[in-house]
Structure formats: structure tokens, C-alpha cells
């Protein structure tokens, strides 16, 4: 692009100090009248900048950037001029100059200034006074400065050694008071419908999404007092149309400079009200941002809805082509998510045919059903994701494959199931097809009869043909994202379910993984065996305050039948029971059921909230494991909501994994209970009380879930005044060692009570162990007999067969072994054992331990006999219980790791005679 220059003129430098030197020159001729020869001196109140690559599509991106920026600033009057100028200047940069383009938007009190810079600083310098040829208006390029001269209030060109910058400034047009926008006068019967008093809820949201202001109309519309909602996130009340993995959430919408559209607000009665909202992002004098939300009932959207801007065909594109018919219908920029695209489609279709409502259905993967994905002017919460068959039904909805016009639906009830009970009388529907396949259906309906003819059907079909491919592409993209999200969800769910064998925790995980990802509430029924009835085991709702109400409601409803057929089936009983309960509560509150009403008024709120929570679609999925139904997974939606097929398929996959995890937890619990019962049978009963002797035992079995291992102990009466005691260690741990433990303990009791001496008892036990053959294990055993004496002492006869020696603690703190080592059991057939006699004086302690205590290790260190003796020397004067506890604490603190061997500690102390 070239421009004439006036040599010798040097205007003031508008850039900050330190920038590269440059000159700015004025074009000559008529255009010079529009050139600003002053620097940028007004106060800048807002700025937005973006850079665009040297690609053809960057022109459209730059137009969108400028349009969105000015729309956010509230300068809709000058958007069209700014977009046209930006399009020309960016085209010059990225197409003709072939460089990147930098676009800067500046807002000031005087208007808006937009600067477009490229990396092409060369220019032509004509002779002074020679006329400047700006080029033909019909040629493809070089029209940017002509348009600036024609449309902008001020404009200019600035050069530096590295770039050229063209800028223009648009002033806000002066307009009379009240002349923001106007429409023609209309007859009363064509005016939008509204209630007698239109209420506009004004809600202000702070930076983190919490409600800070809530006006009286908001209280009337939704039933919450201001103090009930202030400080709570708006997301707690908003029923945002959301598909997992796609779409814009309400948190994103609240951060946009402007947003307008429909969603739902869950009122104090639990019902979701469709509202039309207009959001504006503002900031206070301290710079703190917040969002002001204006909300009206959806059928009163005309109060807030902005007039539809007719898309302007850009004549300044580099390709010189007309605007895309798709953008003409949808508008630019087109939504980049499926939900947004579908919602804008139905709104534009409704406006195009001047209808009262519109809807769009998409075909399922097998193309046998159509699923409602977007609607306007209809109870969208109830219709969303509802399904109708493509073929069959009283109205043969197969007409979805061809355009159809129904002049009066009251004459053919059920012709369009979606519109039943909505008050719509006339409707036109057209198919969405891609390469001959039916991918969806678009319809527009009106409350009056005879509103549509074949002409409207053709217009709507033309629009449907323009958007069908874009919708199908967005649908496939959403489906791919959903499938990836589903795989990630199932992988995470499998990991969580595989990480526990606890039944209750498995039930909790099942519910927590479905709420709120798949459903609003969930109930899990379990079946103990084939003869048992389903039992309600777990209930979860995304609102914890409603869980008890749902439990109470479900407990009064017969459980679903345990049908093993895979797939989800609809269960209507909860919704019907909720409706009846809500009706009874309402009648009681009004005094229609007789008797006083005050006792019911406090319960009507929870009852209505519960009814609303379970009043939507409820489905049941069987939990089948090992060819047996072990329970049912019940998923529910609030009033008037339905499940998507993709969600049901994902829930079915989850139910299969959850069923196997639940059955594994059941089997593990049963086997653990059996194992623990058998193990407890190997432990001795309660220790007898021995007059004149304190006894304390501490026993720890190694391994999770083990109560008995290879170590064992026993203390039992033999005859009057005589007691037997034993502590032993079978080679190994676990069930095999526990089996020898049981043999040894029971054999000791039996042989001792036969009157045999200690060596004879151990010799016969040795023979019994050897008779076990391959199942035999060698055994170390300390066995002794105890006789309390009248003088306060105790007499002991001890045999130590390969076991750690018992230690005797005297009152003076000395520690010494109380026996000598002898051969262990279960190795040799012929043993020559003998017993040793020990007398415990008053205050003495006899400590007996297994090798799990002495062999406690920390790296290369081991506690050992010496370490145990050192700890025991500190126990002088302690009771038997205190001695055993101090020994166990010392063992546990010796190493940081958990003990890997069984441990048993038996402490006996002779306190002596008590004198009065």
C-alpha cells in the first residue's frame, strides 16, 4: 500500500519516550481533511490487544476480536464500521504485505481508537504537490485508507524502521435521549406475553462467584430471602444445561464481559424455573470485578433480550466473496461448542419464522431415535434429552425424514409427541441430513393454528441444510470427547474400586462416583442371597440435606425387581410416591385433610424438596456378578429431567465393574469372618486369676487380618493350687503355623492335666508334632508349672526347649536368666529334657518372650537379649501390666517399620503378702 507524503513535516511523537524514532505523515487531497495531526492525548480507560498470524483466516479472527471487544465495552453503535475498517487493514497486513498483524483497541472518553500494525515499513514518497492516487474502489486491495477517510472521524499512518501502523478513531454518535433502539408500533395481539407484573431479579456476583446482592424481585421469583443466599455460590442455585466434557459452564459465563441466554434456577421449593439472563461484568472504584445478572422468567425474555443483529456481509474480504450462508444464519463468531451451536440455531430458527418456540433433535448412533438437545419457548428442563422414535408412534414421526407442516395439532393429537401439553397448535419440521443420512430434526412451533405453510418449510429447510454439516461435525467432536472422558472415568473408577475390599466403602464409592457426574441422586440396593429381598444399603444426593428424605421415601416404596437383564430400565415408583407425598403434605398444610394444620406445616418444605429431587426420571441397573444379581444401582434426576443415552451406557459399564467389586468385597468379608472365627478358637480363653501372682500377656500376630500366627501363649489351672503356663513359637507365620499352634496348645492342657511332669509333657508333644509328617513344624517352647506359696513367694518348675530364655527381674534391679537352654521340639524323636526349679521372691518379675521381640531389627541393629535385659532393668517396682507395656513400647520404637514377625510377651510378678 502506498500513500502520498508531505516532505518536511514532523508531527509530535505519540509514543512513549524511548520508542524507536518514526515519522507520521498526512495524505494529501480530500482525505487530508480527516487526518488527525495531534498525538494521542486523551485518557485511556480500557485497552485490548491481539496478534494475528499471516494467514487468510486471521482476517475473520481479527473481525471477531474487534466485534467482541466493542460489544463488551457497550459500543454496539460503531461495531459495524470498526469491523469493516479492521478487516481491510488486517487484510492488507496478512494477505498483501504477508506479515503478522498487531491489533490494539483503545477506549477513551472521546471514542474508540483502533491501531493495526504490520512488519512492512516500505512506502512510496511522491513529489511534493503531486496528487495521490488512492486506487479504484473496485480493486481487490489498497482500499484501507479510502475506507478510513470515509468512515473514521480521525485516522493516520505512522512509520518506523520496522513496521507501519495505520490507526483510526471512531467517535460515539450523538443520539437523543431514549433513542437507543426502537421498533415499529404493533397491535396488542402481537405484543410479547408477560405476567401482570414483570419481575426482574437483580443478582450481583463477586470475583469468586458468590452472591453479594439479591433484590426483592429475586426473592419473589425464587423463594429465597437475601440472607439465605448471600455468600453462597450462584452455581448452588443454577441448573446449567451441561454436557460432561463440552460446553461453557456458568462459572465461565460469569467471567465474560457480557453474556445473554437461558438457564434454570432451582427455587426454594426444589423446582427449577427457566429464566432468561443478561450478565454484565463491571468493576468498582477500587478495581474489584463483579458480575451483575438480570433475570426474568423465560417466557418474558423480550424484556431483556437484545435485538437480533442482522449479520452484515463483509465486502472487504481478501477473497472478494459473499458471506458464508452458515454465518448469515448463525451469526459470527459461531459458537465453538455443540450446546451453544444448537441453542443459537433454535433461537435463530424461531426468530426467522416468528414462532413461539423451536426445538432441535439429534439422531442417536443407531438412528432409530431422535433425542432433544436444544429448545426455546418450551419447558426445556423437561424436554432435554427426551427421546422419540424415528419410525412408529401415532403420528408416524418418520416424517422427520421429510419436511412436514402441521396446521393444527389439536386436530391430530400426538402427531408431534414433543409438543404434547405445551399449548402449541401449528408446527413446521425439517430434517437435518448429511450425505443422505438423517442426523437430526429442526422444528418451529406457534401457539396459533395455521401459522405455517410450505413456504416457511422451504425457508427452514434451506437454513437446516446450511447448518447440518456443522452440527454433525460438532456432534462427532462432542461424542469423541465424551468417549475419552468415559474411558478416563471408568479407568479411575476401576482403580478406586480395586483399591478396597471393604463392603461399606465399596458401596460409598459406587454412589460417590455416580453423583453428581452421572445423576443427581443414587441409591444402592443389595441382595444377600437368592432367598433375600433387596435391601436399601446406601443413598446419596448432591444436596446432603435431602438424603434423609430420600431414604425415608424409598423405604416406603417396594424395591425394584432384581431382573438380571442388562441395561437401564425406567422405575416410576419413586416419582409417583414423591408426587403423592407432596400432594398429601400440601393438602395437610391447607387443612384439607381434617385436624390441626400446625403439626404439618414444618414438614411441608422437606417433603416438597424431596418430591422435587426424585420427581424426574429414575432408572435401575442390575448389579450382576458371577451370574447372580447381588443388587441394583438406582440413578435419579430431579423433576422433569431425563438421562442421556451416553450417560446410561456409561452407568451400565460402571455397574458391571461395581458389581464385581461389591461381590469381591462380600467374599472377602465372609472369608475374613470365617478365618477370624477359626483363629479366635486357637487363642486361650480368658486368663485365670491367680491369687498372689500378677499376670499380663500382650500378643501381636504379623500380617493383615491375622489374629493368630506362629507364636502362642497359655495359662491354665492344672489342679488345686497349681497352674501351667507356656509360651512358644512355631516355625513360620500364617495359617500353617497357626495349625501347629492349635495342636500344641490343646495338647499341653490335656497332657498337663494327666499329672505328667513337664519333661514328659514336652516329650509327648514332640511325638505328636512328628506324627504330622509333611505338615509338621519345629517348635520352640517354654513350659512351666507355678505354685503360689503361703509366704508370698511362688515356686516354678520350668523347661525351656529351644526358646529364648526367661528373664528374672529382682527387686534390686538385677536381671538374670531363669532357665537353661534345651533342644527344640519337632526335630528329633528321642529327647532328654529336664526341668529346673525357680523361686520368685516378693517383688520379682518373670518375663517370657518369643523371638519376635528379641530379633526386632533396624537395619543391621537388633534388639537382642542384651537390649531386652537393659529395658527390663528399668521396670523395677512396676506391675506386671506396666512391665509388659514398657517392653512392647521399646520393641515398637526400636525400628520405624512395622513388625514382620509374631510377638508374644508373658509377664508374671509376685507382689508379696499385704499387711494391714
PDB file of N, CA and C in Angstrom, residues 1-5 22-23 25 92-93 96-99 117-126 145 157-166:
ATOM      1  N   UNK A   1       0.863  -1.179   0.000  1.00  0.00           N
ATOM      2  CA  UNK A   1       0.000   0.000   0.000  1.00  0.00           C
ATOM      3  C   UNK A   1       0.895   1.223   0.000  1.00  0.00           C
ATOM      4  N   UNK A   2       0.532   2.210  -0.797  1.00  0.00           N
ATOM      5  CA  UNK A   2       1.330   3.434  -0.896  1.00  0.00           C
ATOM      6  C   UNK A   2       0.485   4.606  -0.422  1.00  0.00           C
ATOM      7  N   UNK A   3       1.177   5.647  -0.054  1.00  0.00           N
ATOM      8  CA  UNK A   3       0.488   6.876   0.362  1.00  0.00           C
ATOM      9  C   UNK A   3       1.367   8.063   0.036  1.00  0.00           C
ATOM     10  N   UNK A   4       0.745   9.199  -0.299  1.00  0.00           N
ATOM     11  CA  UNK A   4       1.494  10.407  -0.555  1.00  0.00           C
ATOM     12  C   UNK A   4       2.008  11.023   0.723  1.00  0.00           C
ATOM     13  N   UNK A   5       3.151  11.688   0.668  1.00  0.00           N
ATOM     14  CA  UNK A   5       3.750  12.306   1.842  1.00  0.00           C
ATOM     15  C   UNK A   5       3.985  13.775   1.582  1.00  0.00           C
ATOM     16  N   UNK A  22      10.205   7.574  14.619  1.00  0.00           N
ATOM     17  CA  UNK A  22       9.343   7.343  13.466  1.00  0.00           C
ATOM     18  C   UNK A  22       8.788   8.686  13.022  1.00  0.00           C
ATOM     19  N   UNK A  23       8.209   8.671  11.830  1.00  0.00           N
ATOM     20  CA  UNK A  23       7.528   9.861  11.308  1.00  0.00           C
ATOM     21  C   UNK A  23       6.109   9.485  10.968  1.00  0.00           C
ATOM     22  N   UNK A  25       2.897  10.897   8.627  1.00  0.00           N
ATOM     23  CA  UNK A  25       2.634  11.849   7.540  1.00  0.00           C
ATOM     24  C   UNK A  25       1.169  11.840   7.188  1.00  0.00           C
ATOM     25  N   UNK A  92      -4.735  -6.108   4.418  1.00  0.00           N
ATOM     26  CA  UNK A  92      -3.532  -5.526   3.830  1.00  0.00           C
ATOM     27  C   UNK A  92      -2.271  -6.097   4.469  1.00  0.00           C
ATOM     28  N   UNK A  93      -2.337  -6.316   5.793  1.00  0.00           N
ATOM     29  CA  UNK A  93      -1.143  -6.777   6.502  1.00  0.00           C
ATOM     30  C   UNK A  93      -0.866  -8.242   6.238  1.00  0.00           C
ATOM     31  N   UNK A  96      -1.678  -9.004   1.724  1.00  0.00           N
ATOM     32  CA  UNK A  96      -0.897  -8.285   0.725  1.00  0.00           C
ATOM     33  C   UNK A  96       0.549  -8.064   1.175  1.00  0.00           C
ATOM     34  N   UNK A  97       0.735  -7.602   2.432  1.00  0.00           N
ATOM     35  CA  UNK A  97       2.102  -7.416   2.923  1.00  0.00           C
ATOM     36  C   UNK A  97       2.723  -8.739   3.360  1.00  0.00           C
ATOM     37  N   UNK A  98       1.906  -9.716   3.685  1.00  0.00           N
ATOM     38  CA  UNK A  98       2.421 -11.030   4.063  1.00  0.00           C
ATOM     39  C   UNK A  98       3.091 -11.074   5.424  1.00  0.00           C
ATOM     40  N   UNK A  99       2.705 -10.200   6.343  1.00  0.00           N
ATOM     41  CA  UNK A  99       3.314 -10.198   7.680  1.00  0.00           C
ATOM     42  C   UNK A  99       2.220 -10.378   8.728  1.00  0.00           C
ATOM     43  N   UNK A 117      -0.969  -2.685  13.050  1.00  0.00           N
ATOM     44  CA  UNK A 117       0.441  -2.556  12.667  1.00  0.00           C
ATOM     45  C   UNK A 117       0.883  -3.813  11.945  1.00  0.00           C
ATOM     46  N   UNK A 118       1.724  -3.630  10.907  1.00  0.00           N
ATOM     47  CA  UNK A 118       2.318  -4.772  10.214  1.00  0.00           C
ATOM     48  C   UNK A 118       3.837  -4.632  10.227  1.00  0.00           C
ATOM     49  N   UNK A 119       4.549  -5.547   9.617  1.00  0.00           N
ATOM     50  CA  UNK A 119       6.012  -5.563   9.612  1.00  0.00           C
ATOM     51  C   UNK A 119       6.566  -5.151   8.241  1.00  0.00           C
ATOM     52  N   UNK A 120       5.836  -4.278   7.537  1.00  0.00           N
ATOM     53  CA  UNK A 120       6.223  -3.895   6.180  1.00  0.00           C
ATOM     54  C   UNK A 120       6.356  -2.381   6.125  1.00  0.00           C
ATOM     55  N   UNK A 121       7.553  -1.830   6.491  1.00  0.00           N
ATOM     56  CA  UNK A 121       7.680  -0.369   6.645  1.00  0.00           C
ATOM     57  C   UNK A 121       7.908   0.395   5.341  1.00  0.00           C
ATOM     58  N   UNK A 122       8.142  -0.323   4.187  1.00  0.00           N
ATOM     59  CA  UNK A 122       8.444   0.409   2.956  1.00  0.00           C
ATOM     60  C   UNK A 122       7.229   1.209   2.488  1.00  0.00           C
ATOM     61  N   UNK A 123       7.492   2.379   1.853  1.00  0.00           N
ATOM     62  CA  UNK A 123       6.417   3.184   1.287  1.00  0.00           C
ATOM     63  C   UNK A 123       6.993   4.052   0.172  1.00  0.00           C
ATOM     64  N   UNK A 124       6.114   4.534  -0.623  1.00  0.00           N
ATOM     65  CA  UNK A 124       6.496   5.371  -1.763  1.00  0.00           C
ATOM     66  C   UNK A 124       6.390   6.843  -1.369  1.00  0.00           C
ATOM     67  N   UNK A 125       7.388   7.663  -1.781  1.00  0.00           N
ATOM     68  CA  UNK A 125       7.379   9.089  -1.454  1.00  0.00           C
ATOM     69  C   UNK A 125       7.257   9.872  -2.764  1.00  0.00           C
ATOM     70  N   UNK A 126       6.072  10.386  -3.100  1.00  0.00           N
ATOM     71  CA  UNK A 126       5.896  11.135  -4.364  1.00  0.00           C
ATOM     72  C   UNK A 126       6.450  12.556  -4.235  1.00  0.00           C
ATOM     73  N   UNK A 145      -7.120   2.886   3.283  1.00  0.00           N
ATOM     74  CA  UNK A 145      -7.079   4.307   3.614  1.00  0.00           C
ATOM     75  C   UNK A 145      -8.302   5.042   3.088  1.00  0.00           C
ATOM     76  N   UNK A 157      -1.325   7.403   9.501  1.00  0.00           N
ATOM     77  CA  UNK A 157      -0.354   6.341   9.213  1.00  0.00           C
ATOM     78  C   UNK A 157       0.946   6.718   9.885  1.00  0.00           C
ATOM     79  N   UNK A 158       1.557   5.792  10.593  1.00  0.00           N
ATOM     80  CA  UNK A 158       2.823   6.033  11.280  1.00  0.00           C
ATOM     81  C   UNK A 158       3.823   4.969  10.842  1.00  0.00           C
ATOM     82  N   UNK A 159       5.047   5.410  10.569  1.00  0.00           N
ATOM     83  CA  UNK A 159       6.103   4.506  10.117  1.00  0.00           C
ATOM     84  C   UNK A 159       7.232   4.459  11.127  1.00  0.00           C
ATOM     85  N   UNK A 160       7.829   3.309  11.271  1.00  0.00           N
ATOM     86  CA  UNK A 160       9.093   3.135  11.995  1.00  0.00           C
ATOM     87  C   UNK A 160       9.989   2.299  11.098  1.00  0.00           C
ATOM     88  N   UNK A 161      11.269   2.162  11.453  1.00  0.00           N
ATOM     89  CA  UNK A 161      12.152   1.320  10.624  1.00  0.00           C
ATOM     90  C   UNK A 161      11.720  -0.139  10.553  1.00  0.00           C
ATOM     91  N   UNK A 162      10.855  -0.565  11.447  1.00  0.00           N
ATOM     92  CA  UNK A 162      10.495  -1.991  11.475  1.00  0.00           C
ATOM     93  C   UNK A 162       9.031  -2.260  11.159  1.00  0.00           C
ATOM     94  N   UNK A 163       8.171  -1.274  11.172  1.00  0.00           N
ATOM     95  CA  UNK A 163       6.755  -1.550  10.964  1.00  0.00           C
ATOM     96  C   UNK A 163       6.032  -0.313  10.453  1.00  0.00           C
ATOM     97  N   UNK A 164       4.830  -0.570   9.967  1.00  0.00           N
ATOM     98  CA  UNK A 164       3.911   0.506   9.567  1.00  0.00           C
ATOM     99  C   UNK A 164       2.643   0.331  10.388  1.00  0.00           C
ATOM    100  N   UNK A 165       2.083   1.447  10.868  1.00  0.00           N
ATOM    101  CA  UNK A 165       0.879   1.388  11.681  1.00  0.00           C
ATOM    102  C   UNK A 165      -0.161   2.330  11.111  1.00  0.00           C
ATOM    103  N   UNK A 166      -1.349   1.774  10.864  1.00  0.00           N
ATOM    104  CA  UNK A 166      -2.488   2.586  10.429  1.00  0.00           C
ATOM    105  C   UNK A 166      -3.485   2.597  11.572  1.00  0.00           C
TER     106      UNK A 166
END
